[in-house]
CSV table of C-alpha atoms and ligand atoms in Angstrom, one decimal:
chain,number,residue,atom,x,y,z
A,1,MET,CA,10.6,10.8,-24.8
A,2,THR,CA,12.4,13.9,-23.5
A,3,SER,CA,12.2,14.1,-19.7
A,4,ALA,CA,11.8,17.1,-17.3
A,5,LEU,CA,9.1,18.9,-19.3
A,6,THR,CA,7.4,21.9,-17.9
A,7,VAL,CA,3.7,22.0,-18.9
A,8,GLY,CA,1.3,24.9,-18.3
A,9,LEU,CA,-2.4,24.5,-17.9
A,10,ALA,CA,-4.9,27.2,-18.3
A,11,GLY,CA,-8.3,26.8,-16.7
A,12,VAL,CA,-8.8,24.6,-13.7
A,13,GLY,CA,-12.5,23.9,-14.0
A,14,ARG,CA,-14.1,20.4,-14.5
A,15,ILE,CA,-11.8,19.1,-17.3
A,16,GLY,CA,-8.8,21.3,-16.5
A,17,THR,CA,-8.4,19.9,-12.9
A,18,PHE,CA,-8.7,16.4,-14.4
A,19,HIS,CA,-6.0,17.1,-17.0
A,20,ALA,CA,-3.7,18.6,-14.4
A,21,GLU,CA,-4.0,15.4,-12.4
A,22,THR,CA,-3.2,13.3,-15.5
A,23,LEU,CA,-0.3,15.5,-16.6
A,24,LYS,CA,1.3,15.3,-13.1
A,25,HIS,CA,1.6,11.6,-13.4
A,26,LEU,CA,2.7,11.4,-17.1
A,27,PRO,CA,6.3,10.1,-17.6
A,28,GLY,CA,8.4,13.0,-18.8
A,29,VAL,CA,6.6,15.7,-17.0
A,30,ASP,CA,8.6,17.4,-14.3
A,31,THR,CA,6.5,20.5,-13.6
A,32,VAL,CA,2.9,21.4,-14.0
A,33,ILE,CA,2.0,25.1,-13.6
A,34,VAL,CA,-1.7,26.1,-13.5
A,35,ALA,CA,-3.5,29.5,-14.0
A,36,ASP,CA,-7.1,30.5,-14.1
A,37,ALA,CA,-9.0,33.8,-14.6
A,38,ASP,CA,-10.1,33.0,-11.0
A,39,ALA,CA,-6.7,33.2,-9.2
A,40,GLN,CA,-8.2,31.8,-6.0
A,41,ARG,CA,-9.5,28.8,-7.9
A,42,ALA,CA,-6.0,28.2,-9.4
A,43,HIS,CA,-4.3,28.3,-6.0
A,44,ALA,CA,-6.9,26.1,-4.4
A,45,ALA,CA,-6.6,23.5,-7.3
A,46,ALA,CA,-2.8,23.7,-7.2
A,47,GLY,CA,-2.8,23.0,-3.5
A,48,LYS,CA,-5.1,20.0,-3.8
A,49,LEU,CA,-3.2,18.6,-6.8
A,50,GLY,CA,0.3,19.2,-5.6
A,51,VAL,CA,1.2,21.3,-8.7
A,52,GLN,CA,2.4,24.9,-9.0
A,53,ALA,CA,0.0,27.9,-9.4
A,54,ILE,CA,1.0,31.2,-11.1
A,55,THR,CA,-0.8,34.6,-10.7
A,56,ASP,CA,-2.6,34.8,-14.1
A,57,ILE,CA,-2.6,33.8,-17.7
A,58,ASP,CA,0.0,36.5,-18.7
A,59,ALA,CA,2.4,35.1,-16.2
A,60,LEU,CA,1.8,31.6,-17.4
A,61,LEU,CA,2.5,32.5,-21.0
A,62,ALA,CA,5.7,34.2,-20.0
A,63,ALA,CA,6.9,31.1,-18.1
A,64,PRO,CA,9.5,28.8,-19.7
A,65,LEU,CA,6.9,26.3,-20.9
A,66,ASP,CA,7.5,23.3,-23.1
A,67,GLY,CA,3.8,23.1,-23.8
A,68,LEU,CA,0.4,24.6,-22.8
A,69,VAL,CA,-2.8,22.7,-22.2
A,70,ILE,CA,-5.9,25.0,-22.6
A,71,ALA,CA,-9.0,23.9,-20.7
A,72,THR,CA,-10.6,27.3,-20.2
A,73,ALA,CA,-14.1,28.2,-21.3
A,74,THR,CA,-14.6,27.9,-25.0
A,75,ASP,CA,-14.9,31.6,-25.9
A,76,SER,CA,-11.3,32.2,-24.6
A,77,HIS,CA,-9.7,29.4,-26.7
A,78,PRO,CA,-8.8,31.5,-29.9
A,79,GLU,CA,-7.0,34.2,-28.0
A,80,LEU,CA,-5.1,31.7,-25.8
A,81,ILE,CA,-4.1,29.5,-28.7
A,82,THR,CA,-2.8,32.3,-30.9
A,83,ARG,CA,-0.9,34.0,-28.0
A,84,ALA,CA,0.8,30.7,-27.2
A,85,VAL,CA,1.6,29.9,-30.8
A,86,ASP,CA,3.0,33.4,-31.3
A,87,ALA,CA,5.2,32.8,-28.2
A,88,GLY,CA,6.4,29.5,-29.7
A,89,ILE,CA,4.6,27.3,-27.2
A,90,PRO,CA,3.1,24.0,-28.5
A,91,VAL,CA,-0.6,23.8,-27.6
A,92,PHE,CA,-3.1,21.2,-26.6
A,93,CYS,CA,-6.5,22.8,-26.6
A,94,GLU,CA,-9.8,21.2,-25.5
A,95,LYS,CA,-12.5,21.1,-28.1
A,96,PRO,CA,-13.9,23.2,-29.6
A,97,VAL,CA,-11.3,25.5,-31.1
A,98,ALA,CA,-13.8,28.4,-30.7
A,99,ALA,CA,-17.4,29.1,-30.0
A,100,ASP,CA,-18.2,29.8,-33.7
A,101,ILE,CA,-17.0,29.3,-37.2
A,102,GLN,CA,-15.4,32.7,-37.6
A,103,GLY,CA,-13.3,32.1,-34.4
A,104,THR,CA,-12.3,28.7,-35.6
A,105,LEU,CA,-11.3,30.0,-39.0
A,106,SER,CA,-9.3,32.9,-37.5
A,107,VAL,CA,-7.3,30.3,-35.5
A,108,VAL,CA,-6.8,28.0,-38.5
A,109,ASN,CA,-5.6,31.0,-40.6
A,110,HIS,CA,-3.4,32.5,-37.9
A,111,ILE,CA,-1.4,29.3,-37.4
A,112,GLN,CA,-1.3,28.0,-40.9
A,113,ASN,CA,2.2,29.1,-41.6
A,114,SER,CA,3.5,28.3,-38.1
A,115,THR,CA,5.5,25.2,-37.2
A,116,VAL,CA,4.2,25.3,-33.6
A,117,PRO,CA,1.8,22.4,-33.2
A,118,VAL,CA,-1.7,22.8,-32.0
A,119,GLN,CA,-3.5,19.6,-31.0
A,120,ILE,CA,-7.3,19.7,-30.4
A,121,GLY,CA,-8.9,17.5,-27.7
A,122,PHE,CA,-11.1,14.9,-29.4
A,123,GLN,CA,-10.2,12.1,-27.0
A,124,ARG,CA,-12.4,9.5,-28.7
A,125,ARG,CA,-9.6,9.2,-31.3
A,126,PHE,CA,-7.5,7.6,-28.5
A,127,ASP,CA,-10.2,5.2,-27.2
A,128,ALA,CA,-9.5,1.5,-27.9
A,129,GLY,CA,-13.0,0.8,-29.1
A,130,TYR,CA,-13.2,3.6,-31.7
A,131,ARG,CA,-9.7,2.7,-32.8
A,132,ALA,CA,-10.8,-0.9,-33.3
A,133,ALA,CA,-13.9,0.2,-35.2
A,134,ARG,CA,-11.7,2.4,-37.5
A,135,ASP,CA,-9.4,-0.6,-38.2
A,136,ALA,CA,-12.3,-2.9,-38.8
A,137,ILE,CA,-13.8,-0.5,-41.4
A,138,ALA,CA,-10.4,0.1,-43.1
A,139,SER,CA,-9.8,-3.7,-43.3
A,140,GLY,CA,-12.8,-4.1,-45.5
A,141,ASN,CA,-14.1,-6.9,-43.2
A,142,LEU,CA,-17.4,-5.1,-42.6
A,143,GLY,CA,-18.1,-4.8,-46.4
A,144,TRP,CA,-19.6,-1.4,-47.3
A,145,LEU,CA,-21.2,0.6,-44.6
A,146,HIS,CA,-24.8,1.3,-44.9
A,147,THR,CA,-25.6,2.8,-41.5
A,148,LEU,CA,-23.8,4.3,-38.5
A,149,ARG,CA,-25.6,5.0,-35.2
A,150,ALA,CA,-23.8,7.3,-32.8
A,151,THR,CA,-25.0,8.1,-29.3
A,152,THR,CA,-23.9,10.6,-26.7
A,153,LEU,CA,-26.2,10.8,-23.8
A,154,ASP,CA,-25.1,12.4,-20.5
A,155,PRO,CA,-26.9,11.2,-17.3
A,156,THR,CA,-27.2,14.7,-15.9
A,157,PRO,CA,-26.7,18.2,-17.4
A,158,PRO,CA,-23.6,20.3,-16.8
A,159,PRO,CA,-24.0,23.2,-14.4
A,160,ALA,CA,-26.6,25.8,-15.6
A,161,GLU,CA,-24.0,28.5,-15.9
A,162,TYR,CA,-22.0,26.4,-18.4
A,163,ILE,CA,-24.8,26.2,-21.0
A,164,PRO,CA,-24.9,29.8,-22.3
A,165,ARG,CA,-21.1,29.6,-23.0
A,166,SER,CA,-21.1,26.0,-24.3
A,167,GLY,CA,-22.0,26.8,-27.9
A,168,GLY,CA,-25.1,24.6,-27.7
A,169,LEU,CA,-25.7,20.8,-27.8
A,170,PHE,CA,-24.4,20.3,-31.3
A,171,ARG,CA,-21.2,22.3,-31.0
A,172,ASP,CA,-20.5,21.2,-27.4
A,173,CYS,CA,-21.5,17.6,-27.4
A,174,GLY,CA,-22.4,16.4,-30.9
A,175,VAL,CA,-19.1,17.7,-32.2
A,176,HIS,CA,-17.5,14.6,-30.6
A,177,ASP,CA,-19.7,12.3,-32.7
A,178,PHE,CA,-19.2,14.3,-35.8
A,179,ASP,CA,-15.4,14.2,-35.5
A,180,ILE,CA,-15.4,10.5,-34.7
A,181,ILE,CA,-17.7,9.5,-37.6
A,182,ARG,CA,-15.4,11.3,-40.0
A,183,TRP,CA,-12.3,9.7,-38.3
A,184,VAL,CA,-13.7,6.2,-38.1
A,185,THR,CA,-15.1,6.1,-41.6
A,186,GLY,CA,-12.6,8.3,-43.4
A,187,ARG,CA,-15.7,9.9,-45.2
A,188,GLU,CA,-17.0,13.4,-45.2
A,189,VAL,CA,-20.5,14.5,-44.3
A,190,VAL,CA,-22.4,16.2,-47.1
A,191,GLU,CA,-25.8,16.9,-45.7
A,192,VAL,CA,-27.5,17.0,-42.3
A,193,TYR,CA,-31.0,17.2,-40.8
A,194,ALA,CA,-31.3,18.0,-37.1
A,195,THR,CA,-34.0,18.6,-34.7
A,196,GLY,CA,-34.1,19.2,-31.0
A,197,ALA,CA,-36.4,19.3,-27.9
A,198,ASN,CA,-36.5,20.9,-24.5
A,199,ARG,CA,-37.6,18.2,-22.1
A,200,GLY,CA,-35.6,19.2,-19.0
A,201,GLU,CA,-34.8,22.3,-17.1
A,202,GLN,CA,-35.7,25.8,-18.3
A,203,PHE,CA,-32.1,27.1,-18.5
A,204,PHE,CA,-31.5,25.2,-21.8
A,205,ALA,CA,-34.4,27.1,-23.5
A,206,ASP,CA,-33.4,30.3,-21.9
A,207,ALA,CA,-30.0,29.9,-23.6
A,208,GLY,CA,-31.6,29.1,-26.9
A,209,ASP,CA,-30.3,25.6,-26.6
A,210,VAL,CA,-32.0,22.1,-26.5
A,211,ASP,CA,-31.4,19.2,-24.1
A,212,THR,CA,-32.3,16.5,-26.5
A,213,ALA,CA,-31.5,16.2,-30.2
A,214,ALA,CA,-31.6,13.8,-33.1
A,215,VAL,CA,-29.4,14.2,-36.2
A,216,LEU,CA,-29.4,12.5,-39.6
A,217,LEU,CA,-26.2,12.7,-41.6
A,218,ARG,CA,-25.5,11.7,-45.2
A,219,LEU,CA,-21.9,10.7,-45.9
A,220,ASP,CA,-20.2,11.3,-49.3
A,221,ASP,CA,-20.3,7.5,-50.1
A,222,GLY,CA,-24.1,7.4,-49.5
A,223,ALA,CA,-24.0,5.8,-46.1
A,224,LEU,CA,-26.4,7.3,-43.5
A,225,ALA,CA,-25.6,8.1,-39.9
A,226,THR,CA,-27.8,9.0,-37.0
A,227,VAL,CA,-26.6,10.8,-33.9
A,228,SER,CA,-28.6,10.9,-30.7
A,229,LEU,CA,-27.8,13.5,-28.1
A,230,GLY,CA,-29.2,14.2,-24.7
A,231,ARG,CA,-28.4,15.7,-21.3
A,232,TYR,CA,-30.9,13.6,-19.1
A,233,ASN,CA,-30.1,9.9,-19.6
A,234,GLY,CA,-30.9,8.6,-16.2
A,235,ALA,CA,-29.6,5.1,-16.9
A,236,GLY,CA,-26.0,6.4,-17.2
A,237,TYR,CA,-23.5,7.8,-19.6
A,238,ASP,CA,-24.2,6.2,-22.9
A,239,VAL,CA,-21.6,6.8,-25.6
A,240,ARG,CA,-21.7,4.3,-28.4
A,241,LEU,CA,-21.1,3.9,-32.1
A,242,GLU,CA,-22.6,1.2,-34.2
A,243,ALA,CA,-21.0,0.8,-37.7
A,244,LEU,CA,-23.1,-1.6,-39.7
A,245,GLY,CA,-21.8,-3.0,-43.0
A,246,SER,CA,-22.9,-5.3,-45.8
A,247,ARG,CA,-20.8,-8.1,-44.2
A,248,GLY,CA,-20.5,-7.4,-40.5
A,249,ASN,CA,-20.6,-4.7,-37.9
A,250,ALA,CA,-18.4,-3.1,-35.2
A,251,ILE,CA,-20.0,-1.8,-32.1
A,252,VAL,CA,-18.2,0.7,-29.8
A,253,GLY,CA,-19.3,1.1,-26.2
A,254,LEU,CA,-21.2,-2.1,-25.8
A,255,ASP,CA,-19.9,-3.8,-22.7
A,256,ASP,CA,-20.8,-4.7,-19.1
A,257,ARG,CA,-21.1,-1.1,-18.2
A,258,SER,CA,-23.4,0.0,-21.1
A,259,PRO,CA,-26.5,1.6,-19.6
A,260,LEU,CA,-28.9,-0.5,-21.5
A,261,THR,CA,-31.8,-2.3,-19.8
A,262,SER,CA,-32.9,-5.3,-21.7
A,263,VAL,CA,-36.5,-6.4,-20.8
A,264,GLU,CA,-36.2,-9.8,-22.5
A,265,PRO,CA,-37.1,-12.6,-20.1
A,266,ASP,CA,-33.9,-14.6,-20.4
A,267,TYR,CA,-31.5,-11.7,-20.3
A,268,ALA,CA,-29.1,-11.6,-17.3
A,269,PRO,CA,-28.5,-8.0,-16.2
A,270,SER,CA,-24.9,-6.9,-15.8
A,271,PRO,CA,-23.8,-6.6,-12.1
A,272,TYR,CA,-21.5,-3.7,-13.1
A,273,PRO,CA,-22.6,0.0,-12.7
A,274,ALA,CA,-22.9,2.2,-15.8
A,275,TYR,CA,-20.2,4.8,-16.3
A,276,PRO,CA,-21.3,8.0,-14.5
A,277,GLY,CA,-19.7,10.4,-17.0
A,278,PHE,CA,-17.0,11.2,-19.5
A,279,MET,CA,-14.1,11.2,-17.1
A,280,GLU,CA,-14.7,7.6,-16.1
A,281,ARG,CA,-15.6,6.3,-19.5
A,282,PHE,CA,-12.7,8.0,-21.3
A,283,ARG,CA,-10.1,8.1,-18.5
A,284,ARG,CA,-7.6,5.9,-20.5
A,285,ALA,CA,-8.2,7.9,-23.7
A,286,TYR,CA,-7.6,11.2,-22.0
A,287,THR,CA,-4.3,9.9,-20.6
A,288,ASP,CA,-3.2,8.6,-24.0
A,289,GLU,CA,-4.3,11.8,-25.6
A,290,LEU,CA,-2.1,13.9,-23.3
A,291,ALA,CA,0.8,11.5,-23.6
A,292,ALA,CA,0.5,11.9,-27.4
A,293,PHE,CA,0.7,15.7,-26.9
A,294,LEU,CA,4.0,15.3,-25.1
A,295,SER,CA,5.2,13.3,-28.1
A,296,VAL,CA,3.9,16.0,-30.5
A,297,LEU,CA,5.6,18.8,-28.6
A,298,THR,CA,8.9,16.9,-28.6
A,299,GLY,CA,8.5,16.3,-32.4
A,300,GLU,CA,8.2,12.5,-32.0
A,301,LEU,CA,4.6,12.3,-33.2
A,302,THR,CA,2.7,13.9,-36.0
A,303,ASN,CA,-0.2,16.0,-34.7
A,304,PRO,CA,-3.2,13.5,-34.4
A,305,CYS,CA,-5.9,16.1,-34.3
A,306,THR,CA,-5.4,19.5,-35.9
A,307,PRO,CA,-7.5,22.7,-35.8
A,308,ALA,CA,-8.3,22.0,-39.5
A,309,ASP,CA,-9.8,18.6,-38.4
A,310,ALA,CA,-11.8,20.4,-35.7
A,311,LEU,CA,-13.0,22.9,-38.2
A,312,GLU,CA,-14.6,20.1,-40.3
A,313,ALA,CA,-16.5,18.7,-37.3
A,314,PHE,CA,-17.5,22.2,-36.4
A,315,TYR,CA,-19.0,22.8,-39.8
A,316,ILE,CA,-21.2,19.8,-39.2
A,317,ALA,CA,-22.4,21.2,-35.8
A,318,GLU,CA,-23.0,24.5,-37.5
A,319,ALA,CA,-25.1,22.9,-40.2
A,320,CYS,CA,-27.1,21.1,-37.5
A,321,GLU,CA,-27.9,24.4,-35.7
A,322,LEU,CA,-29.1,25.9,-39.0
A,323,SER,CA,-31.1,22.8,-39.8
A,324,ARG,CA,-32.8,22.9,-36.3
A,325,HIS,CA,-33.7,26.5,-36.6
A,326,GLU,CA,-35.0,26.3,-40.2
A,327,HIS,CA,-36.5,22.8,-40.0
A,328,ARG,CA,-34.9,21.6,-43.2
A,329,PRO,CA,-32.0,19.5,-44.5
A,330,VAL,CA,-28.8,21.6,-44.8
A,331,ALA,CA,-25.9,20.8,-47.3
A,332,LEU,CA,-22.4,21.2,-45.8
A,333,THR,CA,-21.7,23.5,-48.7
A,334,GLU,CA,-24.1,26.1,-47.2
A,335,VAL,CA,-21.9,26.5,-44.1
A,336,ARG,CA,-18.4,25.8,-45.4
A,337,HIS,CA,-16.2,28.9,-45.9
B,401,LIG,N1,-13.1,16.7,-24.5
B,401,LIG,C1,-14.0,16.6,-23.6
B,401,LIG,O1,-14.5,15.5,-23.3
B,401,LIG,C2,-14.4,17.8,-22.8
B,401,LIG,C3,-15.1,17.6,-21.6
B,401,LIG,C4,-15.4,18.7,-20.8
B,401,LIG,C5,-15.1,20.0,-21.3
B,401,LIG,N2,-14.4,20.1,-22.5
B,401,LIG,C6,-14.1,21.5,-22.9
B,401,LIG,O2,-13.2,22.1,-22.0
B,401,LIG,C7,-13.5,23.5,-21.8
B,401,LIG,C8,-13.7,23.7,-20.3
B,401,LIG,O3,-14.9,23.1,-19.9
B,401,LIG,P1,-15.2,22.8,-18.4
B,401,LIG,O4,-16.4,22.0,-18.3
B,401,LIG,O5,-14.0,22.4,-17.7
B,401,LIG,O6,-15.6,24.3,-18.0
B,401,LIG,P2,-15.5,25.0,-16.5
B,401,LIG,O7,-16.5,26.1,-16.6
B,401,LIG,O8,-15.7,23.9,-15.4
B,401,LIG,O9,-14.0,25.5,-16.3
B,401,LIG,C9,-13.5,26.5,-17.1
B,401,LIG,C10,-12.4,27.2,-16.3
B,401,LIG,O10,-11.8,28.2,-17.1
B,401,LIG,C11,-11.6,29.4,-16.4
B,401,LIG,N3,-11.6,30.5,-17.4
B,401,LIG,C12,-12.6,30.9,-18.2
B,401,LIG,N4,-12.1,31.9,-19.0
B,401,LIG,C13,-10.8,32.0,-18.8
B,401,LIG,C14,-9.8,32.8,-19.3
B,401,LIG,N5,-10.0,33.7,-20.3
B,401,LIG,N6,-8.6,32.7,-18.8
B,401,LIG,C15,-8.3,31.9,-17.8
B,401,LIG,N7,-9.2,31.1,-17.2
B,401,LIG,C16,-10.5,31.1,-17.7
B,401,LIG,C17,-12.8,29.5,-15.5
B,401,LIG,O11,-12.6,30.3,-14.4
B,401,LIG,C18,-12.9,28.0,-15.0
B,401,LIG,O12,-12.1,27.7,-13.9
B,401,LIG,C19,-14.6,23.8,-22.7
B,401,LIG,O13,-14.1,24.3,-23.9
B,401,LIG,C20,-15.3,22.4,-23.0
B,401,LIG,O14,-15.9,22.3,-24.3
B,401,LIG,C21,-14.1,19.0,-23.2
């Protein structure tokens, strides 16, 4: 690993602040420089984190960076990715690549002939449990998969102002499950049926979004997957994947901190608290993901999650939105460009 790297970070909101803290402690990183559309926020965050702040994004892109981490609002990702790549700066960008398919395609097309890497932030690919499930499936020990059950349930919703710019529950949240189902199984999704509900606060409906959803996916080998999504899971942050095969199964996210309350009489409840959110549940995965980015930018590692990968997960999210609006199964061929 090359040492003394200078890494820029755009956007010091929820995940950006967390990534800046992680970057600061990664071996090989010498300097972290942050910028935000809100300059005051950038300076406040830099002061708290003990990193440098720079006036604005233009100044950040003009700085001598070895890599750029983009953690701004989703609608700003395409412009920032393409500007950084054009400047020759390797990019790590939080998912999703863009708020819509056109934006995602424009990035994929823009960078396709470039040698500058762009890694997308699907941190579950770095989680020990998902990696073990992938290995178990690849080993053949589970037999053939008949069913996958994926769950992403947040205990409380993100701030109301985040929702209109989030892209909706499928693109913002379900996209993690869609990506990991493809990655863990090595299969493609061919058809979806999705439905949603508004059970919580009004701002979801006002944004044309739902706070609860159920998705049924058909994979290209005939296996079926369900994805359960929600923003109001009072018991805690519940992210799991159950891969059920003809000979065995692999369950991700089932441990002492799973927010599951058994009501069986002989069951002894765990004394450990549920994970409150994604930062605690995936802390190690986020660290390994950014460490991987440092190896990608120095050329020591092949990009583990490309914009083309992200596009595939995004097509599934897009098909889910169409299915929810039209109340019908949607083939992936209907949304794929
Ligand atoms: N991988 C994950 O688990 C995960 C988790 C949370 C968020 N995310 C993604 O990270 C991104 C940020 O989410 P968040 O929850 O931190 O949002 P946030 O609203 O808390 O923070 C976004 C920050 O970006 C800044 N910003 C917005 N547009 C900008 C621009 N054009 N230039 C510079 N700064 C700009 C805002 O001022 C704000 O400080 C989203 O794309 C989201 O999908 C990923």
